[in-house]
Amino acid sequence: MVTQGHQSHVLIIGAGASGSVAAARLAAAGFEVVCLEQGDWVGPADYMSAQPEAELAWVERWNPDPNVRQGLADYPLTGDADVRPVMYNGVGGGLVQWAAMWQTLLASDFRVRTLDGIADDWPIGWGDLADCYAQVARDMSVSGLGGDPALPEMDPYPNPPIPIGKIGRVAAEGMDRLGWHWWPGANAIASRRHGSLQACQRRGTCMIGCPENAKATPSLTHWPSAQAAGARLVTGARVTEIPVDEQGRVQGAAYLDRDGVEHFQQAQVVMLAANAVGTARLLLLSASSRFPDGLANSSGLVGRRLMQHPYRTVTVVCEDPLDSWQGPWGQVIYSLEFAETHPDRDFLRGAKWMVMPHGGPMFAAAEYQEAHRHDGFEAVWGANFHRAADEVFGHAFTWGIQAEDLPEDHNRVTLDPTMCDSSGLPAAHVEYRVSDNTRRMLDFNVARAVEAAEASGAVSTLVRDVWPTGIGHVLGTTRMGNDPQTSVVDRWCRAHDVPNLYVIDGGVFVTGGSANPTATIMANALRVTDHLIEARASQEIPA
Amino acid sequence: MSGSGPTPAQRLTLDRLADVLVPEGRNMPAASAVGVSEGLLDRFLDAAPALAEPLLSLLDEAPAEGLDAFVRHLASQRPGDFAVLSTTVVGAYFLSAEVRRLTGYPGQQPNPLSVASEPDYLDMLERVYERHPGYRECS
Ligand SMILES: Cc1cc2nc3c(=O)[nH]c(=O)nc-3n(C[C@H](O)[C@H](O)[C@H](O)COP(=O)(O)OP(=O)(O)OC[C@H]3O[C@@H](n4cnc5c(N)ncnc54)[C@H](O)[C@@H]3O)c2cc1C
Ligand code: SF4
């Protein structure tokens, strides 16, 4: 028998970055909210970050790749992809493991078609997000310094920036010598006690879970107030389908609990917040006679235009000790020098750079091995093994370079025809190619980063090719737009085809920019939720 | 760690394979000298239990002679198996207190931040501000 949950006003699917924002806002406004999340609560007691084995957390349990981690809440990702998405499935979603780098999009990111003649414009502009950017930065206890001339003016961040430390200083001096843009990094890491966060203790384990509760994650920043206001969060609840009634309105969602028992949660409105892979998968799983190609997919764009910010790194090895195993592992400084289109370059759009520490000796060895992977066994093993610990460990920092990949229809998420998750649902099949434009962009930026390293006095650099696993940025598979034929949701992120279905995760991005996406995902989720609250009287609901 | 754990013979084989990857040098001890096949291996496999099975079958497969060639063969022809072996050896090696002392790695220890004083980079930032043309207008 299928158990029926009491009808909620709003059902949110996914308790990650976007779902948590919506739940807290709706509950505060008096809505009855239920959120279904396939994963569990996690917190400091689950992390390995405070153990001597912290570096080993990456090998398996806290590897960001669900295919490696293979946790109960994870679903497999199959397919032939130059870059395979990574994510975390649990309360907080990707923000359990994120590096907390906080970056708004550029103003130009919303007008790529108008300015550069490629891709598409967004149906909204930077100004439409300005107030929400400021609000989510406060909610997330962001530490940073305003005034970056490369960005529109914004409210000050609630906390002072994290000190840039030795690595930031050396990197900034190089940029200063070259006359290139740099700015102290903003991070959703508390530089002092703020809101629900403690002050950062520089453990540098941010991406395997912060044991000090200093990094913003929704179980600290959003769920306590959401639950206090009455929101109900059901964990271990894997949504399998979102059915529609005869009028084409969604009625709620079917889900399986941890024991495989089927339930149905009724709702007047459904908000999908399962990330750009999970949401596309669920819409495709919800095909029906009315929507044979997948729910809300009359445009044929559900699952297409996946963007991931292909990523390369240049690790800068210096003579002096830089104590660079210390955290935080967010962005110490960043640069937007090469983030905009330039007429002299053989590619359109650009990349964002950011400086990070490199972690402990195991990481230093891995970085060394990756950079020398084509140089043969002798270069990194045997007599040369100790060079990594000797030369790189504690003496290096990394310039991470993330490219703006343009939306392309063939980069897509579909359902795997054979492989299933532990509940028997088809795995997500991902096809993704790094385009020539992106490769040229990365080659150019890597060459500039090596120049920056030299200007910083580097004794050597370790250059890596495009990372085969992603950096957790999954965008674009349910794009926003004004035209139902060329977009999945409207400017308020409501499905063109289904009046009571919203998508609020990173899938709605029209283009990806080069900024880390979460500030925009959360700001947009807040914008859309506020609109739903304001327009509640005119919201269509099932009979 | 699940099961009965590695046998003495498997541990011995791991020591010999590990020294091909991480021999003594640059004032650092060889992998076998710090006990990568002993308690460190157990700690490693506790943290990464899914590697136990592929690792142990690799150790069973290793020949009695010619371990150097075996390791090189894994590296060039069987990257997945080589990753199991090398991750285990490197992971266990850097757990060693002796190795940590010699590399100067204290572990990911807490170390409070101080944001009390004024940043010492404001002069450089002033120059960024002065030379930047401003963000790209898009209306
Ligand atoms: C290692 C790592 C580092 C990162 N670092 C940064 C950074 O420094 N800065 C930055 O801006 N971004 C970073 N990101 C990206 C950031 O985590 C994502 O942008 C953000 O979490 C996406 O938000 P979302 O709401 O779209 O989805 P998510 O946060 O991914 O949440 C989706 C949730 O939906 C749930 N779900 C999916 N399918 C179902 C289903 N069928 N039933 C029930 N529940 C379901 C999932 O379990 C998950 O919890 C990082 C990501 C990773 C993995
Ligand atoms: S560096 Fe700061 S934010 Fe990162 S894990 Fe340590 S205490 Fe947490």
Short mmCIF file of C-alpha atoms and ligand atoms in Angstrom, two decimals, chain A residues 189 200-206 209-212 214-215 327-329, ligand 2:
data_model
loop_
_atom_site.label_atom_id
_atom_site.label_comp_id
_atom_site.label_asym_id
_atom_site.label_seq_id
_atom_site.Cartn_x
_atom_site.Cartn_y
_atom_site.Cartn_z
CA ILE A 189 33.46 30.67 6.03
CA CYS A 200 37.37 29.27 11.25
CA GLN A 201 40.25 27.32 12.80
CA ARG A 202 42.21 26.92 9.56
CA ARG A 203 42.09 23.13 9.55
CA GLY A 204 41.99 23.09 5.76
CA THR A 205 39.56 20.20 5.65
CA CYS A 206 36.67 22.23 4.29
CA GLY A 209 33.36 18.51 6.11
CA CYS A 210 34.21 21.29 8.54
CA PRO A 211 34.61 19.82 12.05
CA GLU A 212 34.48 23.29 13.64
CA ALA A 214 32.86 27.36 10.66
CA LYS A 215 31.87 26.72 7.05
CA GLY A 327 43.21 26.25 5.52
CA PRO A 328 40.82 27.47 4.82
CA TRP A 329 40.51 25.58 1.57
S1 SF4 C 2 39.64 25.73 7.44
FE1 SF4 C 2 38.02 26.68 8.61
S2 SF4 C 2 36.21 26.24 7.42
FE2 SF4 C 2 37.77 24.88 6.64
S3 SF4 C 2 37.51 23.03 7.79
FE3 SF4 C 2 38.95 24.27 8.92
S4 SF4 C 2 37.77 25.42 10.39
FE4 SF4 C 2 36.38 24.60 8.87
#
